[in-house]
Amino acid sequence: MQESAPPTAAKPEPAKYSVPAFEQGLDLLELLMDSPLPLSQKTIAGRMQRPVSSVFRLLNCLEQRGYVQRDPETSGYSPTMRLYRLAHTYPAHVRFRELAMAPMQALARQVGESCHLSIREGDRVRVIYNQPSPHMHSLNVSEDTTYSLIDTTAGKMLLAHLPASIRDGWLTGLSDFQALSKKQQSELKQQLQSLQRKKFMTVPSRLTPGVLDVDVLLEDAWLGENAVLAVPCIQKRSKTEIKTDLLPTIQDAASQITTLLKGM
């Protein structure tokens, strides 16, 4: 009996209404937002695989509208605060609080600690929601506070789960990373490679002595990117309690939040 040929994979349908110039403008903005350093016209053109003349027109339009700015000394382009303000007017932040509040309130009650959610914003980690503990003694983190990517467990977790090429590019442009010795840079890279295989961390805080940081990765939860649910523990727990009680409780809350956020 002759075997039938395997079915041919369906080709993705082309966009019904294509607007090339608008798409190129969005590509350019996304490129600048993902870069820790200003980019030159030539670099932008190379990465977008577009003629320099086309990139010049896009940059000129965005600069006139106030969304990008040019460094007069290096001629490199970077996004302006207007773009950040535009992003912050998007109701996703409000919707995020509504969705995350119930699971995080329940988590704070169960573990007796505060908890907060962080995302990567440029070359920093930003706390976008903090849920205080109902107990008197707990450590709270102010919302909208930003921290170094390499000095926090949340930042390391977010860096570790970026594609290797993107992560290395970020590290190269981070002043905090450049300030480290060659040995420290090598050790950090090894730590990030090790974290690629993990979805949680339980380590003593570098910023706050006496606090145990428990961080759990929320994959693709925040508008398609990773987020981190963190619980700074000031109450002492045994390793057994952390493994069998605390960590599973935090992971369960993280799973609930991820499911809710992905449905936004």
Short mmCIF file of C-alpha atoms in Angstrom, two decimals:
data_model
loop_
_atom_site.label_atom_id
_atom_site.label_comp_id
_atom_site.label_asym_id
_atom_site.label_seq_id
_atom_site.Cartn_x
_atom_site.Cartn_y
_atom_site.Cartn_z
CA MET A 1 0.00 0.00 0.00
CA GLN A 2 1.46 3.36 -1.02
CA GLU A 3 1.87 5.89 1.77
CA SER A 4 0.13 9.21 1.28
CA ALA A 5 2.23 12.36 1.31
CA PRO A 6 2.25 14.33 4.56
CA PRO A 7 -0.09 17.30 4.56
CA THR A 8 1.46 20.58 3.54
CA ALA A 9 1.78 23.12 6.35
CA ALA A 10 -0.64 25.97 5.97
CA LYS A 11 0.99 29.25 5.04
CA PRO A 12 0.27 32.22 7.31
CA GLU A 13 -2.28 34.55 5.79
CA PRO A 14 -0.88 37.91 4.73
CA ALA A 15 -2.13 41.01 6.49
CA LYS A 16 -5.31 42.27 4.85
CA TYR A 17 -4.36 45.92 5.18
CA SER A 18 -0.64 46.62 5.14
CA VAL A 19 0.73 50.07 5.98
CA PRO A 20 4.50 49.72 5.38
CA ALA A 21 5.53 53.22 6.51
CA PHE A 22 3.61 52.91 9.79
CA GLU A 23 5.00 49.42 10.40
CA GLN A 24 8.54 50.70 9.80
CA GLY A 25 7.95 53.52 12.28
CA LEU A 26 6.81 51.01 14.91
CA ASP A 27 9.82 48.79 14.15
CA LEU A 28 12.09 51.78 14.69
CA LEU A 29 10.47 52.72 18.00
CA GLU A 30 10.68 49.13 19.25
CA LEU A 31 14.34 49.01 18.24
CA LEU A 32 15.15 52.19 20.18
CA MET A 33 13.14 51.03 23.22
CA ASP A 34 15.07 47.74 23.32
CA SER A 35 18.48 49.42 23.10
CA PRO A 36 20.27 50.46 26.32
CA LEU A 37 22.29 53.02 24.33
CA PRO A 38 21.43 55.64 21.68
CA LEU A 39 21.72 54.33 18.11
CA SER A 40 23.09 56.09 15.04
CA GLN A 41 21.20 56.35 11.77
CA LYS A 42 23.58 53.89 10.16
CA THR A 43 23.15 51.35 12.96
CA ILE A 44 19.37 51.69 12.84
CA ALA A 45 19.34 51.28 9.07
CA GLY A 46 21.51 48.16 9.35
CA ARG A 47 19.35 46.51 11.99
CA MET A 48 16.13 47.37 10.18
CA GLN A 49 17.64 46.45 6.81
CA ARG A 50 16.37 49.71 5.37
CA PRO A 51 18.12 52.46 3.37
CA VAL A 52 19.64 55.24 5.47
CA SER A 53 17.49 57.75 3.56
CA SER A 54 14.28 55.98 4.65
CA VAL A 55 15.46 55.82 8.26
CA PHE A 56 16.35 59.52 8.15
CA ARG A 57 12.78 60.42 7.16
CA LEU A 58 11.30 58.26 9.91
CA LEU A 59 13.62 59.70 12.54
CA ASN A 60 12.93 63.23 11.38
CA CYS A 61 9.17 62.69 11.71
CA LEU A 62 9.45 61.07 15.16
CA GLU A 63 11.84 63.78 16.35
CA GLN A 64 9.46 66.53 15.24
CA ARG A 65 6.60 64.80 17.07
CA GLY A 66 8.75 64.56 20.20
CA TYR A 67 9.03 60.77 20.42
CA VAL A 68 12.78 60.49 19.79
CA GLN A 69 15.72 62.75 20.52
CA ARG A 70 19.20 63.07 19.00
CA ASP A 71 22.32 63.42 21.12
CA PRO A 72 24.13 66.50 19.70
CA GLU A 73 27.56 65.05 20.54
CA THR A 74 27.20 61.44 19.33
CA SER A 75 24.27 61.94 16.89
CA GLY A 76 22.72 58.83 18.44
CA TYR A 77 18.93 58.55 18.76
CA SER A 78 16.96 57.45 21.81
CA PRO A 79 13.28 57.55 22.91
CA THR A 80 12.02 60.54 24.86
CA MET A 81 9.92 60.67 28.01
CA ARG A 82 6.90 61.52 25.85
CA LEU A 83 6.91 57.93 24.65
CA TYR A 84 7.05 56.68 28.25
CA ARG A 85 4.22 59.02 29.25
CA LEU A 86 2.16 57.75 26.35
CA ALA A 87 2.74 54.17 27.49
CA HIS A 88 1.75 54.99 31.06
CA THR A 89 -1.59 56.42 29.97
CA TYR A 90 -2.50 52.99 28.64
CA PRO A 91 -5.03 51.43 31.03
CA ALA A 92 -3.10 48.15 31.21
CA HIS A 93 -1.55 49.32 34.49
CA VAL A 94 -4.98 49.93 35.99
CA ARG A 95 -6.29 46.63 34.66
CA PHE A 96 -3.19 44.90 35.97
CA ARG A 97 -3.86 46.05 39.52
CA GLU A 98 -7.46 44.88 39.33
CA LEU A 99 -6.45 41.43 38.14
CA ALA A 100 -3.43 40.89 40.37
CA MET A 101 -4.91 42.30 43.57
CA ALA A 102 -6.96 39.30 44.73
CA PRO A 103 -4.25 36.62 44.29
CA MET A 104 -1.63 38.88 45.85
CA GLN A 105 -3.84 39.79 48.80
CA ALA A 106 -4.46 36.09 49.41
CA LEU A 107 -0.73 35.38 49.12
CA ALA A 108 0.17 38.13 51.61
CA ARG A 109 -2.34 36.73 54.10
CA GLN A 110 -1.14 33.15 53.67
CA VAL A 111 2.60 33.78 54.03
CA GLY A 112 2.43 36.78 56.37
CA GLU A 113 4.73 38.83 54.12
CA SER A 114 4.32 41.57 51.55
CA CYS A 115 4.69 40.72 47.86
CA HIS A 116 5.34 42.73 44.72
CA LEU A 117 5.51 42.36 40.96
CA SER A 118 8.38 43.66 38.85
CA ILE A 119 9.07 44.03 35.13
CA ARG A 120 12.09 45.02 33.06
CA GLU A 121 11.82 48.59 31.84
CA GLY A 122 14.80 49.50 29.71
CA ASP A 123 17.94 48.83 31.71
CA ARG A 124 16.13 48.88 35.08
CA VAL A 125 13.71 46.75 37.08
CA ARG A 126 10.47 48.56 37.92
CA VAL A 127 8.08 47.58 40.73
CA ILE A 128 4.63 48.04 39.23
CA TYR A 129 2.50 46.71 42.09
CA ASN A 130 3.09 46.08 45.80
CA GLN A 131 0.71 44.28 48.12
CA PRO A 132 1.41 45.00 51.80
CA SER A 133 1.15 42.25 54.38
CA PRO A 134 -1.75 42.41 56.87
CA HIS A 135 0.78 41.73 59.62
CA MET A 136 2.57 44.50 61.49
CA HIS A 137 6.11 43.38 60.72
CA SER A 138 6.84 43.09 57.00
CA LEU A 139 8.99 44.73 54.34
CA ASN A 140 7.21 46.83 51.73
CA VAL A 141 8.63 48.03 48.41
CA SER A 142 7.38 51.31 46.98
CA GLU A 143 5.55 51.08 43.68
CA ASP A 144 7.28 52.64 40.66
CA THR A 145 10.66 52.25 42.35
CA THR A 146 13.41 51.16 39.94
CA TYR A 147 16.48 49.06 40.64
CA SER A 148 19.56 47.86 38.81
CA LEU A 149 19.09 44.75 36.71
CA ILE A 150 22.21 43.10 38.07
CA ASP A 151 21.88 44.09 41.74
CA THR A 152 18.48 42.49 42.35
CA THR A 153 17.24 38.92 42.20
CA ALA A 154 14.28 40.00 40.06
CA GLY A 155 16.60 41.75 37.61
CA LYS A 156 18.86 38.70 37.33
CA MET A 157 15.86 36.46 36.78
CA LEU A 158 14.55 38.70 34.01
CA LEU A 159 17.99 39.00 32.39
CA ALA A 160 18.61 35.25 32.58
CA HIS A 161 15.46 34.45 30.62
CA LEU A 162 16.19 36.82 27.76
CA PRO A 163 17.65 35.26 24.59
CA ALA A 164 21.43 34.98 25.01
CA SER A 165 22.25 37.45 22.22
CA ILE A 166 19.89 40.09 23.64
CA ARG A 167 21.11 39.52 27.19
CA ASP A 168 24.76 39.92 26.18
CA GLY A 169 23.88 43.14 24.36
CA TRP A 170 22.18 44.52 27.46
CA LEU A 171 25.11 43.60 29.70
CA THR A 172 27.56 45.33 27.37
CA GLY A 173 25.60 48.57 27.62
CA LEU A 174 24.98 48.49 31.39
CA SER A 175 27.22 50.89 33.33
CA ASP A 176 26.68 48.76 36.46
CA PHE A 177 28.08 45.75 34.61
CA GLN A 178 31.02 47.69 33.18
CA ALA A 179 31.93 48.82 36.71
CA LEU A 180 32.49 45.20 37.75
CA SER A 181 35.89 43.54 37.56
CA LYS A 182 36.51 41.00 34.79
CA LYS A 183 36.19 38.21 37.37
CA GLN A 184 32.88 39.59 38.67
CA GLN A 185 31.55 39.98 35.11
CA SER A 186 32.45 36.36 34.37
CA GLU A 187 30.82 35.13 37.59
CA LEU A 188 27.63 37.10 36.84
CA LYS A 189 27.41 35.64 33.32
CA GLN A 190 27.81 32.14 34.74
CA GLN A 191 25.08 32.84 37.31
CA LEU A 192 22.71 34.08 34.60
CA GLN A 193 23.39 30.99 32.48
CA SER A 194 22.57 28.81 35.48
CA LEU A 195 19.35 30.74 36.11
CA GLN A 196 18.17 30.04 32.55
CA ARG A 197 17.11 26.59 33.76
CA LYS A 198 15.28 27.87 36.85
CA LYS A 199 11.93 29.54 37.34
CA PHE A 200 12.54 30.68 40.93
CA MET A 201 15.23 31.95 43.32
CA THR A 202 15.53 31.81 47.12
CA VAL A 203 18.57 33.83 48.17
CA PRO A 204 19.56 36.32 50.89
CA SER A 205 18.91 39.89 49.79
CA ARG A 206 21.97 41.91 48.75
CA LEU A 207 20.15 45.18 49.37
CA THR A 208 18.51 44.40 52.73
CA PRO A 209 20.48 42.32 55.27
CA GLY A 210 18.43 39.74 57.14
CA VAL A 211 15.85 39.39 54.35
CA LEU A 212 15.34 36.30 52.21
CA ASP A 213 14.27 37.10 48.65
CA VAL A 214 11.94 34.54 47.08
CA ASP A 215 11.36 35.33 43.42
CA VAL A 216 9.19 33.39 40.95
CA LEU A 217 9.18 33.98 37.19
CA LEU A 218 5.88 34.75 35.45
CA GLU A 219 6.54 33.80 31.84
CA ASP A 220 5.10 36.05 29.12
CA ALA A 221 2.65 37.45 31.67
CA TRP A 222 3.13 41.20 31.29
CA LEU A 223 2.10 42.28 27.78
CA GLY A 224 4.03 39.37 26.28
CA GLU A 225 7.15 39.76 28.44
CA ASN A 226 8.29 38.10 31.64
CA ALA A 227 7.50 39.46 35.08
CA VAL A 228 8.65 38.43 38.56
CA LEU A 229 6.57 37.87 41.67
CA ALA A 230 8.75 38.56 44.71
CA VAL A 231 8.24 37.96 48.42
CA PRO A 232 10.84 39.60 50.71
CA CYS A 233 10.74 37.42 53.83
CA ILE A 234 11.77 38.87 57.16
CA GLN A 235 10.36 35.97 59.17
CA LYS A 236 12.81 33.14 59.62
CA ARG A 237 11.83 29.82 58.08
CA SER A 238 13.63 26.51 57.89
CA LYS A 239 14.76 25.16 54.53
CA THR A 240 12.04 22.51 54.79
CA GLU A 241 9.34 25.14 55.38
CA ILE A 242 10.59 27.17 52.40
CA LYS A 243 10.61 24.14 50.11
CA THR A 244 7.35 22.47 51.17
CA ASP A 245 5.18 25.42 52.20
CA LEU A 246 6.38 28.91 51.26
CA LEU A 247 7.64 28.32 47.72
CA PRO A 248 4.65 26.23 46.52
CA THR A 249 2.28 28.91 47.88
CA ILE A 250 4.10 31.66 45.97
CA GLN A 251 4.27 29.52 42.82
CA ASP A 252 0.52 28.88 43.01
CA ALA A 253 -0.15 32.63 43.28
CA ALA A 254 2.23 33.27 40.37
CA SER A 255 0.34 30.74 38.25
CA GLN A 256 -2.99 32.42 39.06
CA ILE A 257 -1.64 35.88 38.20
CA THR A 258 -0.08 34.66 34.95
CA THR A 259 -3.38 33.13 33.84
CA LEU A 260 -5.25 36.34 34.64
CA LEU A 261 -2.74 38.63 32.95
CA LYS A 262 -2.54 36.56 29.80
CA GLY A 263 -6.29 36.99 29.48
CA MET A 264 -6.06 40.80 29.49
#
